[in-house]
């Protein structure tokens, strides 16, 4: 137990005014958006918990860094600063900037995956799996079973089940496994961490089988927070040191720097292998830009380098995850079912348990997200059957165990009072949940359908 209350380790220097909307305006807005919160206009949103991606607040130091942008086409000073920062904080020697995380995923998948390969990972992520499939690979989920159970309070639901890796290698052989891809603080599981003990076991498995270990490090600092709190022997280790230790266990990283590192756009592919770096440089010029900017402006690389240093500050990360925990506890206290333990970047409502009358084929989480917006102006996101998409071979819907609505907290943006209002809105929707109807598609895109799909009430 804390002895005293705590607060954010910053104060506010500039504010962005919000627009308030009426019930009638929101009724019209969600209908026009085809009941998809991705298709709402941001100016019609009151509290925007769609994502924590690219919508964090930069610090005054990061804004000052923008003025130091060296917008040279080749060899920008900011690139070298970014490269050195990645090596100092994340251990990886070579950095290839990309416009965002999926740019790095595209290059990595094209470089390492061949037709017919299998790519194990601790639960899928939408863009990551798609790039693996586009390169000819098949994603295989090797996360522990507890991760698929919203009610399990396992402290490290991001852990890998090594027996599932063994079963895969027995079935397909190590030659058909180009790499194992491990995410820290697994997004689709509810922002759930992997332990260092487990990551070391995965490292040993990869060494034994001669398989590369890739790290989706999008939320590595939040993972480090949970290691510091929950793993034996790390109570007195800094977030900075835990982050470094996590990264140093892996060979290659993909990063969406729009999350942990608090910039509005950007990402990178990082690695230690000089030959692979040369091949990545040859490919980044095709899809992103020259290898010293890869789709980022010089000023954005500078803001990113500064954001990395701020992201591993202990006070920052404790306030960040603390705010998510605050919201989660309020919602849970109101009797609303959520994914436990409360995750690092978001609170996930369990739509399956909130709307037991809506079958999964009628998209309960999509319906719940639309209704939460309609009632309150709070924008959230579906993370269930719509996000899971269809099997690329059979065309059947993937049917995930987890049917969730994600309330994602942007970093350094909202106050505790905004969290109170959000919790009240969720409680209000919970009280009338049995009147919510399911949805059906009026338009279903082929790839990453959740972004642009449109629906109507059943
Ligand atoms: N990996 C993870 C774990 C992510 O959460 C994301 C993005 C990406 C990769 C792709 O990065 O968006 O920069 O291309 N997640 C966002 C979200 C979109 O809302 O969860 P990107």
Short mmCIF file of C-alpha atoms and ligand atoms in Angstrom, two decimals:
data_model
loop_
_atom_site.label_atom_id
_atom_site.label_comp_id
_atom_site.label_asym_id
_atom_site.label_seq_id
_atom_site.Cartn_x
_atom_site.Cartn_y
_atom_site.Cartn_z
CA UNK A 1 0.00 0.00 0.00
CA UNK A 2 1.15 3.51 -0.81
CA UNK A 3 1.61 5.78 2.22
CA UNK A 4 0.32 8.84 0.38
CA UNK A 5 -1.36 9.67 -2.91
CA UNK A 6 0.70 10.40 -5.97
CA UNK A 7 0.45 12.63 -9.03
CA UNK A 8 1.78 12.96 -12.55
CA UNK A 9 5.45 14.01 -12.71
CA UNK A 10 4.67 17.00 -14.98
CA UNK A 11 2.49 20.08 -15.15
CA UNK A 12 0.40 21.31 -18.06
CA UNK A 13 1.72 24.12 -20.30
CA UNK A 14 -0.73 24.12 -23.23
CA UNK A 15 -4.24 22.72 -23.50
CA UNK A 16 -6.48 21.61 -26.35
CA UNK A 17 -10.13 22.61 -26.00
CA UNK A 18 -12.75 19.88 -26.37
CA UNK A 19 -16.11 20.13 -28.06
CA UNK A 20 -19.16 18.96 -26.14
CA UNK A 21 -21.83 17.18 -28.16
CA UNK A 22 -25.55 16.55 -27.61
CA UNK A 23 -27.23 13.15 -27.58
CA UNK A 24 -28.90 13.95 -30.92
CA UNK A 25 -25.54 14.85 -32.51
CA UNK A 26 -23.95 11.63 -31.30
CA UNK A 27 -26.90 9.51 -32.47
CA UNK A 28 -26.39 10.94 -35.96
CA UNK A 29 -22.58 10.72 -35.84
CA UNK A 30 -22.41 7.01 -34.94
CA UNK A 31 -25.06 6.14 -37.55
CA UNK A 32 -23.10 8.04 -40.22
CA UNK A 33 -19.94 6.26 -39.06
CA UNK A 34 -21.59 2.88 -39.74
CA UNK A 35 -21.33 2.01 -36.01
CA UNK A 36 -17.54 1.92 -36.36
CA UNK A 37 -15.70 4.23 -33.94
CA UNK A 38 -12.76 4.41 -36.41
CA UNK A 39 -15.06 6.28 -38.81
CA UNK A 40 -16.12 8.99 -36.35
CA UNK A 41 -14.68 12.45 -36.78
CA UNK A 42 -12.39 13.29 -33.88
CA UNK A 43 -14.16 16.64 -33.36
CA UNK A 44 -17.34 14.70 -32.49
CA UNK A 45 -15.51 12.87 -29.69
CA UNK A 46 -15.36 14.08 -26.09
CA UNK A 47 -12.85 11.71 -24.44
CA UNK A 48 -10.85 9.82 -27.05
CA UNK A 49 -9.77 6.38 -25.82
CA UNK A 50 -9.66 4.80 -29.30
CA UNK A 51 -5.94 4.15 -29.06
CA UNK A 52 -2.72 5.13 -27.31
CA UNK A 53 -1.01 5.39 -30.70
CA UNK A 54 0.38 8.71 -31.88
CA UNK A 55 -1.93 10.70 -29.62
CA UNK A 56 0.30 11.12 -26.56
CA UNK A 57 1.40 14.56 -25.38
CA UNK A 58 4.99 15.47 -26.20
CA UNK A 59 7.04 17.22 -23.52
CA UNK A 60 8.41 20.76 -23.86
CA UNK A 61 11.82 19.15 -24.46
CA UNK A 62 10.44 17.15 -27.36
CA UNK A 63 8.79 20.25 -28.84
CA UNK A 64 12.10 22.10 -28.46
CA UNK A 65 13.77 19.15 -30.20
CA UNK A 66 11.59 19.75 -33.26
CA UNK A 67 13.50 23.00 -33.82
CA UNK A 68 16.71 20.99 -34.03
CA UNK A 69 15.41 19.03 -36.99
CA UNK A 70 18.13 18.54 -39.61
CA UNK A 71 16.00 18.04 -42.71
CA UNK A 72 18.82 16.82 -44.91
CA UNK A 73 17.76 14.08 -47.33
CA UNK A 74 20.82 12.05 -46.41
CA UNK A 75 22.77 11.68 -43.18
CA UNK A 76 20.60 13.84 -40.89
CA UNK A 77 22.20 14.55 -37.51
CA UNK A 78 18.91 13.46 -35.91
CA UNK A 79 19.26 9.99 -37.42
CA UNK A 80 22.62 9.48 -35.70
CA UNK A 81 21.18 10.77 -32.43
CA UNK A 82 18.27 8.31 -32.77
CA UNK A 83 20.57 5.41 -33.66
CA UNK A 84 22.83 6.11 -30.65
CA UNK A 85 19.81 6.42 -28.32
CA UNK A 86 18.36 3.11 -29.53
CA UNK A 87 21.69 1.42 -28.86
CA UNK A 88 22.10 3.03 -25.43
CA UNK A 89 18.56 2.34 -24.16
CA UNK A 90 17.49 -0.70 -26.17
CA UNK A 91 20.82 -2.44 -26.93
CA UNK A 92 20.30 -2.83 -30.68
CA UNK A 93 23.29 -1.75 -32.76
CA UNK A 94 21.68 -0.89 -36.10
CA UNK A 95 18.50 1.15 -36.58
CA UNK A 96 16.41 1.57 -39.72
CA UNK A 97 13.77 4.30 -39.25
CA UNK A 98 10.28 3.63 -40.70
CA UNK A 99 7.13 5.73 -40.91
CA UNK A 100 5.52 3.63 -38.14
CA UNK A 101 5.51 0.10 -36.71
CA UNK A 102 3.90 -1.66 -39.67
CA UNK A 103 6.58 -0.25 -41.98
CA UNK A 104 9.15 -2.14 -39.93
CA UNK A 105 6.93 -5.26 -39.92
CA UNK A 106 6.71 -5.18 -43.70
CA UNK A 107 10.48 -5.03 -44.17
CA UNK A 108 11.18 -7.68 -41.52
CA UNK A 109 8.56 -10.07 -42.93
CA UNK A 110 9.85 -9.69 -46.49
CA UNK A 111 13.45 -10.23 -45.39
CA UNK A 112 12.99 -13.31 -43.24
CA UNK A 113 9.79 -15.18 -44.16
CA UNK A 114 9.58 -17.56 -47.12
CA UNK A 115 6.48 -19.22 -48.54
CA UNK A 116 5.19 -21.98 -46.26
CA UNK A 117 6.97 -20.75 -43.12
CA UNK A 118 5.42 -20.68 -39.63
CA UNK A 119 5.87 -17.69 -37.31
CA UNK A 120 5.09 -18.35 -33.64
CA UNK A 121 4.17 -15.42 -31.40
CA UNK A 122 2.62 -14.60 -28.03
CA UNK A 123 -0.81 -13.81 -29.49
CA UNK A 124 -1.43 -12.13 -32.82
CA UNK A 125 -1.42 -8.43 -33.54
CA UNK A 126 -3.50 -7.29 -36.52
CA UNK A 127 -0.85 -5.63 -38.70
CA UNK A 128 1.95 -7.96 -37.58
CA UNK A 129 0.05 -11.11 -38.57
CA UNK A 130 -1.08 -9.60 -41.87
CA UNK A 131 2.51 -8.80 -42.93
CA UNK A 132 3.55 -12.34 -41.97
CA UNK A 133 0.74 -13.72 -44.15
CA UNK A 134 1.48 -11.39 -47.07
CA UNK A 135 5.07 -12.70 -47.00
CA UNK A 136 3.79 -16.31 -47.25
CA UNK A 137 3.92 -17.23 -43.56
CA UNK A 138 1.36 -18.62 -41.12
CA UNK A 139 1.08 -17.17 -37.62
CA UNK A 140 0.98 -19.70 -34.75
CA UNK A 141 -0.20 -18.60 -31.31
CA UNK A 142 2.12 -19.91 -28.55
CA UNK A 143 0.95 -17.74 -25.65
CA UNK A 144 -0.08 -19.50 -22.42
CA UNK A 145 -3.75 -20.57 -22.24
CA UNK A 146 -4.44 -18.15 -19.37
CA UNK A 147 -4.04 -15.23 -21.80
CA UNK A 148 -7.25 -16.23 -23.57
CA UNK A 149 -9.19 -16.21 -20.29
CA UNK A 150 -10.33 -12.70 -19.30
CA UNK A 151 -10.83 -13.80 -15.68
CA UNK A 152 -7.46 -15.46 -15.06
CA UNK A 153 -5.31 -13.29 -12.79
CA UNK A 154 -2.00 -14.82 -13.88
CA UNK A 155 0.62 -12.08 -13.29
CA UNK A 156 2.37 -12.68 -16.65
CA UNK A 157 -0.33 -13.48 -19.18
CA UNK A 158 2.08 -12.48 -21.98
CA UNK A 159 4.25 -15.56 -21.28
CA UNK A 160 5.03 -18.15 -23.94
CA UNK A 161 4.05 -21.78 -23.44
CA UNK A 162 7.36 -23.49 -24.35
CA UNK A 163 5.50 -26.79 -24.87
CA UNK A 164 3.60 -25.11 -27.74
CA UNK A 165 6.94 -24.13 -29.33
CA UNK A 166 8.16 -27.73 -28.92
CA UNK A 167 4.99 -29.07 -30.54
CA UNK A 168 5.41 -26.69 -33.49
CA UNK A 169 9.03 -27.60 -34.11
CA UNK A 170 8.13 -31.31 -33.96
CA UNK A 171 5.42 -30.75 -36.53
CA UNK A 172 7.08 -28.42 -39.05
CA UNK A 173 10.82 -28.47 -38.24
CA UNK A 174 13.07 -25.57 -37.24
CA UNK A 175 13.96 -24.87 -40.89
CA UNK A 176 10.41 -23.66 -41.46
CA UNK A 177 10.42 -21.31 -38.46
CA UNK A 178 12.29 -18.16 -39.52
CA UNK A 179 11.84 -16.49 -36.14
CA UNK A 180 9.81 -16.37 -32.95
CA UNK A 181 8.11 -12.99 -32.48
CA UNK A 182 7.59 -11.91 -28.87
CA UNK A 183 5.63 -8.79 -27.94
CA UNK A 184 6.25 -7.10 -24.62
CA UNK A 185 3.01 -6.08 -22.84
CA UNK A 186 0.81 -8.02 -25.24
CA UNK A 187 -1.79 -5.68 -26.70
CA UNK A 188 -4.49 -8.15 -27.76
CA UNK A 189 -4.28 -10.07 -24.47
CA UNK A 190 -5.20 -6.90 -22.59
CA UNK A 191 -1.81 -5.19 -22.20
CA UNK A 192 -0.34 -8.19 -20.37
CA UNK A 193 3.40 -8.58 -19.64
CA UNK A 194 5.91 -11.34 -20.27
CA UNK A 195 8.29 -12.18 -17.41
CA UNK A 196 12.08 -12.08 -17.74
CA UNK A 197 12.24 -15.71 -16.59
CA UNK A 198 9.95 -16.69 -19.48
CA UNK A 199 11.77 -14.55 -22.05
CA UNK A 200 15.07 -16.17 -21.00
CA UNK A 201 13.47 -19.59 -21.55
CA UNK A 202 12.33 -18.49 -25.03
CA UNK A 203 15.89 -17.25 -25.72
CA UNK A 204 17.29 -20.64 -24.68
CA UNK A 205 14.76 -22.41 -26.89
CA UNK A 206 15.71 -20.25 -29.86
CA UNK A 207 19.43 -20.92 -29.26
CA UNK A 208 18.80 -24.64 -29.02
CA UNK A 209 16.92 -24.69 -32.33
CA UNK A 210 18.94 -22.04 -34.17
CA UNK A 211 15.90 -19.76 -34.51
CA UNK A 212 16.05 -15.93 -34.44
CA UNK A 213 14.19 -14.04 -31.69
CA UNK A 214 12.26 -10.92 -32.73
CA UNK A 215 10.86 -8.42 -30.23
CA UNK A 216 7.77 -6.28 -30.88
CA UNK A 217 8.91 -3.65 -28.39
CA UNK A 218 6.02 -1.21 -28.88
CA UNK A 219 5.18 -1.18 -25.15
CA UNK A 220 8.40 -2.46 -23.56
CA UNK A 221 8.54 0.19 -20.81
CA UNK A 222 5.08 -0.77 -19.56
CA UNK A 223 6.19 -4.41 -19.49
CA UNK A 224 9.21 -3.35 -17.41
CA UNK A 225 6.88 -1.71 -14.89
CA UNK A 226 5.09 -5.02 -14.30
CA UNK A 227 8.40 -6.88 -13.97
CA UNK A 228 9.52 -4.37 -11.36
CA UNK A 229 6.25 -4.87 -9.45
CA UNK A 230 5.72 -8.61 -9.87
CA UNK A 231 8.90 -10.50 -10.68
CA UNK A 232 11.20 -11.77 -7.95
CA UNK A 233 14.41 -9.79 -7.62
CA UNK A 234 13.48 -6.69 -9.66
CA UNK A 235 11.88 -4.47 -7.01
CA UNK A 236 14.98 -2.26 -6.83
CA UNK A 237 15.98 -2.39 -10.50
CA UNK A 238 15.21 0.74 -12.55
CA UNK A 239 12.78 0.68 -15.47
CA UNK A 240 15.68 1.74 -17.69
CA UNK A 241 17.74 -1.30 -16.69
CA UNK A 242 14.82 -3.72 -17.04
CA UNK A 243 14.00 -2.36 -20.50
CA UNK A 244 17.63 -2.85 -21.55
CA UNK A 245 17.67 -6.39 -20.18
CA UNK A 246 14.48 -7.32 -22.06
CA UNK A 247 15.83 -5.97 -25.34
CA UNK A 248 19.27 -7.52 -24.93
CA UNK A 249 17.71 -10.99 -24.83
CA UNK A 250 16.46 -10.59 -28.40
CA UNK A 251 18.07 -10.27 -31.85
CA UNK A 252 15.80 -7.92 -33.77
CA UNK A 253 13.11 -5.40 -32.82
CA UNK A 254 10.16 -3.74 -34.51
CA UNK A 255 8.91 -0.58 -32.86
CA UNK A 256 5.86 1.61 -33.21
CA UNK A 257 7.29 4.67 -31.49
CA UNK A 258 3.83 6.25 -31.41
CA UNK A 259 3.19 4.43 -28.12
CA UNK A 260 5.89 4.09 -25.42
CA UNK A 261 8.13 6.75 -26.96
CA UNK A 262 5.41 9.41 -27.13
CA UNK A 263 5.79 10.80 -30.62
CA UNK A 264 2.93 11.42 -33.03
CA UNK A 265 4.44 9.39 -35.85
CA UNK A 266 7.40 7.08 -36.41
CA UNK A 267 8.90 3.68 -35.82
CA UNK A 268 11.94 1.59 -36.56
CA UNK A 269 13.45 -1.81 -37.24
CA UNK A 270 16.53 -2.46 -35.11
CA UNK A 271 19.02 -5.32 -35.04
CA UNK A 272 22.54 -6.49 -34.23
CA UNK A 273 23.39 -8.40 -37.41
CA UNK A 274 25.40 -6.35 -39.93
CA UNK A 275 24.40 -8.43 -42.96
CA UNK A 276 20.72 -8.22 -42.12
CA UNK A 277 21.10 -4.46 -41.64
CA UNK A 278 22.54 -4.14 -45.11
CA UNK A 279 19.60 -6.07 -46.57
CA UNK A 280 17.11 -3.96 -44.58
CA UNK A 281 18.73 -0.78 -45.91
CA UNK A 282 18.30 -2.09 -49.46
CA UNK A 283 14.57 -2.67 -48.84
CA UNK A 284 13.71 0.44 -46.82
CA UNK A 285 14.51 2.65 -49.83
CA UNK A 286 11.77 0.84 -51.77
CA UNK A 287 8.95 1.30 -49.25
CA UNK A 288 9.84 4.06 -46.80
CA UNK A 289 12.75 6.32 -47.75
CA UNK A 290 16.52 6.52 -47.50
CA UNK A 291 17.97 4.42 -44.64
CA UNK A 292 18.82 7.57 -42.65
CA UNK A 293 15.21 8.79 -42.46
CA UNK A 294 12.92 5.93 -43.56
CA UNK A 295 9.74 7.99 -43.80
CA UNK A 296 10.40 10.25 -40.81
CA UNK A 297 11.26 13.94 -40.81
CA UNK A 298 14.53 14.85 -39.09
CA UNK A 299 12.60 16.73 -36.41
CA UNK A 300 10.48 13.66 -35.69
CA UNK A 301 13.60 11.51 -35.23
CA UNK A 302 14.86 14.11 -32.73
CA UNK A 303 11.55 14.08 -30.80
CA UNK A 304 11.68 10.29 -30.80
CA UNK A 305 15.23 10.15 -29.41
CA UNK A 306 14.12 12.44 -26.56
CA UNK A 307 10.87 10.49 -26.05
CA UNK A 308 12.81 7.26 -25.58
CA UNK A 309 14.78 8.78 -22.70
CA UNK A 310 11.55 10.04 -21.06
CA UNK A 311 9.71 6.74 -21.54
CA UNK A 312 12.01 4.81 -19.19
CA UNK A 313 11.77 7.29 -16.33
CA UNK A 314 10.41 5.45 -13.29
CA UNK A 315 8.07 8.25 -12.14
CA UNK A 316 6.67 8.62 -15.64
CA UNK A 317 5.87 4.97 -16.14
CA UNK A 318 4.39 4.51 -12.67
CA UNK A 319 2.04 7.46 -13.22
CA UNK A 320 1.16 6.19 -16.69
CA UNK A 321 0.28 2.66 -15.65
CA UNK A 322 -1.15 4.02 -12.38
CA UNK A 323 -3.70 6.04 -14.33
CA UNK A 324 -4.81 2.96 -16.27
CA UNK A 325 -5.09 1.06 -12.97
CA UNK A 326 -7.14 3.90 -11.47
CA UNK A 327 -9.68 3.72 -14.30
CA UNK A 328 -9.75 -0.08 -14.21
CA UNK A 329 -10.39 -0.21 -10.47
CA UNK A 330 -13.23 2.32 -10.77
CA UNK A 331 -14.92 0.33 -13.52
CA UNK A 332 -14.39 -2.95 -11.72
CA UNK A 333 -15.73 -1.41 -8.51
CA UNK A 334 -18.95 -0.61 -10.37
CA UNK A 335 -19.40 -4.33 -11.07
CA UNK A 336 -18.46 -4.20 -14.76
CA UNK A 337 -16.49 -7.26 -15.99
CA UNK A 338 -13.01 -6.37 -17.30
CA UNK A 339 -9.85 -8.25 -18.26
CA UNK A 340 -7.73 -8.98 -15.19
CA UNK A 341 -5.11 -8.10 -14.17
CA UNK A 342 -5.60 -4.50 -15.36
CA UNK A 343 -3.20 -3.98 -18.29
CA UNK A 344 -0.50 -1.43 -19.03
CA UNK A 345 -2.09 0.78 -21.67
CA UNK A 346 -5.82 0.15 -21.51
CA UNK A 347 -8.80 -1.19 -19.63
CA UNK A 348 -10.57 -3.92 -21.59
CA UNK A 349 -14.31 -4.40 -21.04
CA UNK A 350 -15.46 -8.00 -21.35
CA UNK A 351 -18.29 -7.66 -23.89
CA UNK A 352 -19.00 -11.40 -23.75
CA UNK A 353 -20.04 -11.11 -20.12
CA UNK A 354 -21.63 -7.65 -20.45
CA UNK A 355 -23.80 -8.59 -23.45
CA UNK A 356 -24.46 -12.35 -23.11
CA UNK A 357 -27.60 -11.97 -25.24
CA UNK A 358 -25.63 -11.01 -28.39
CA UNK A 359 -24.02 -13.96 -30.25
CA UNK A 360 -20.38 -13.43 -31.30
CA UNK A 361 -21.42 -13.37 -35.01
CA UNK A 362 -23.38 -10.20 -34.20
CA UNK A 363 -20.29 -8.44 -32.88
CA UNK A 364 -21.04 -7.73 -29.20
CA UNK A 365 -17.88 -5.68 -28.62
CA UNK A 366 -18.48 -3.59 -31.74
CA UNK A 367 -22.04 -2.91 -30.51
CA UNK A 368 -20.82 -2.01 -27.04
CA UNK A 369 -18.20 0.45 -28.34
CA UNK A 370 -20.81 2.14 -30.55
CA UNK A 371 -23.26 2.41 -27.65
CA UNK A 372 -20.65 3.80 -25.23
CA UNK A 373 -19.92 6.56 -27.73
CA UNK A 374 -23.61 7.21 -28.36
CA UNK A 375 -24.39 7.59 -24.66
CA UNK A 376 -21.33 9.55 -23.56
CA UNK A 377 -19.04 10.77 -26.36
CA UNK A 378 -16.29 8.46 -25.04
CA UNK A 379 -14.60 6.71 -28.00
CA UNK A 380 -13.23 3.18 -27.56
CA UNK A 381 -12.29 0.33 -29.91
CA UNK A 382 -13.49 -3.19 -30.64
CA UNK A 383 -10.93 -5.94 -29.97
CA UNK A 384 -12.84 -9.12 -30.71
CA UNK A 385 -14.16 -11.02 -33.70
CA UNK A 386 -14.15 -8.00 -36.04
CA UNK A 387 -10.47 -7.25 -35.30
CA UNK A 388 -9.56 -10.94 -35.57
CA UNK A 389 -10.69 -11.04 -39.23
CA UNK A 390 -10.94 -14.11 -41.43
CA UNK A 391 -8.59 -17.06 -41.89
CA UNK A 392 -6.49 -16.25 -44.97
CA UNK A 393 -6.89 -19.83 -46.31
CA UNK A 394 -10.44 -20.93 -45.39
CA UNK A 395 -12.12 -17.50 -45.33
CA UNK A 396 -13.87 -18.41 -42.07
CA UNK A 397 -14.08 -15.86 -39.26
CA UNK A 398 -11.44 -16.26 -36.58
CA UNK A 399 -13.41 -16.61 -33.34
CA UNK A 400 -11.26 -15.31 -30.50
CA UNK A 401 -12.07 -16.25 -26.93
CA UNK A 402 -11.65 -12.61 -25.98
CA UNK A 403 -14.47 -10.33 -27.14
CA UNK A 404 -13.37 -6.98 -25.76
CA UNK A 405 -13.83 -3.23 -25.88
CA UNK A 406 -10.58 -1.38 -25.32
CA UNK A 407 -10.51 1.90 -23.39
CA UNK A 408 -7.00 2.96 -24.32
CA UNK A 409 -5.35 5.74 -22.36
CA UNK A 410 -3.12 8.11 -24.36
CA UNK A 411 0.07 9.06 -22.47
CA UNK A 412 0.12 12.35 -20.53
CA UNK A 413 -3.16 13.55 -22.09
CA UNK A 414 -6.17 13.09 -19.79
CA UNK A 415 -6.73 13.89 -16.12
CA UNK A 416 -8.10 11.82 -13.29
CA UNK A 417 -11.42 13.68 -13.69
CA UNK A 418 -11.61 12.42 -17.29
CA UNK A 419 -11.12 8.91 -15.93
CA UNK A 420 -13.99 9.47 -13.47
CA UNK A 421 -16.31 10.60 -16.28
CA UNK A 422 -15.27 7.58 -18.36
CA UNK A 423 -16.00 5.16 -15.52
CA UNK A 424 -19.43 6.76 -15.00
CA UNK A 425 -20.19 6.42 -18.73
CA UNK A 426 -19.24 2.73 -18.71
CA UNK A 427 -21.41 2.17 -15.65
CA UNK A 428 -24.34 3.88 -17.37
CA UNK A 429 -23.98 1.67 -20.45
CA UNK A 430 -23.73 -1.36 -18.16
CA UNK A 431 -27.09 -0.52 -16.59
CA UNK A 432 -28.90 -0.66 -19.95
CA UNK A 433 -26.75 -3.36 -21.54
CA UNK A 434 -29.62 -5.77 -22.14
CA UNK A 435 -31.25 -3.27 -24.51
CA UNK A 436 -28.19 -3.13 -26.82
CA UNK A 437 -28.68 -4.90 -30.15
CA UNK A 438 -26.12 -6.74 -32.28
CA UNK A 439 -24.79 -5.55 -35.66
CA UNK A 440 -24.28 -6.93 -39.16
CA UNK A 441 -21.86 -5.83 -41.88
CA UNK A 442 -23.01 -3.48 -44.63
CA UNK A 443 -19.41 -3.27 -45.89
CA UNK A 444 -16.58 -5.66 -45.02
CA UNK A 445 -13.07 -4.82 -46.28
CA UNK A 446 -10.89 -7.79 -47.16
CA UNK A 447 -7.82 -6.86 -45.10
CA UNK A 448 -7.71 -5.31 -41.60
CA UNK A 449 -11.48 -5.02 -41.81
CA UNK A 450 -11.97 -3.40 -38.39
CA UNK A 451 -10.54 -0.08 -39.57
CA UNK A 452 -13.12 0.71 -42.26
CA UNK A 453 -15.99 -1.79 -41.91
CA UNK A 454 -19.54 -0.43 -41.75
CA UNK A 455 -22.47 -1.96 -39.86
CA UNK A 456 -26.19 -1.62 -39.17
CA UNK A 457 -28.21 -2.84 -36.20
CA UNK A 458 -29.67 -6.32 -36.51
N1 LIG B 1 2.62 -3.88 -32.72
C1 LIG B 1 1.79 -3.60 -31.71
C2 LIG B 1 1.84 -4.42 -30.46
C3 LIG B 1 0.87 -2.54 -31.84
O1 LIG B 1 0.04 -2.27 -30.83
C4 LIG B 1 0.84 -1.79 -33.03
C5 LIG B 1 -0.13 -0.72 -33.23
C6 LIG B 1 1.74 -2.14 -34.06
C7 LIG B 1 2.61 -3.19 -33.87
C8 LIG B 1 1.74 -1.43 -35.39
O2 LIG B 1 2.28 -0.17 -35.25
O3 LIG B 1 0.37 1.36 -35.79
O4 LIG B 1 2.73 2.18 -35.73
O5 LIG B 1 1.97 0.71 -37.57
N2 LIG B 1 -1.14 -0.57 -32.47
C9 LIG B 1 -2.11 0.51 -32.53
C10 LIG B 1 -3.21 0.24 -31.54
C11 LIG B 1 -2.60 0.84 -33.89
O6 LIG B 1 -4.17 1.03 -31.51
O7 LIG B 1 -3.13 -0.73 -30.79
P1 LIG B 1 1.80 1.08 -36.14
#
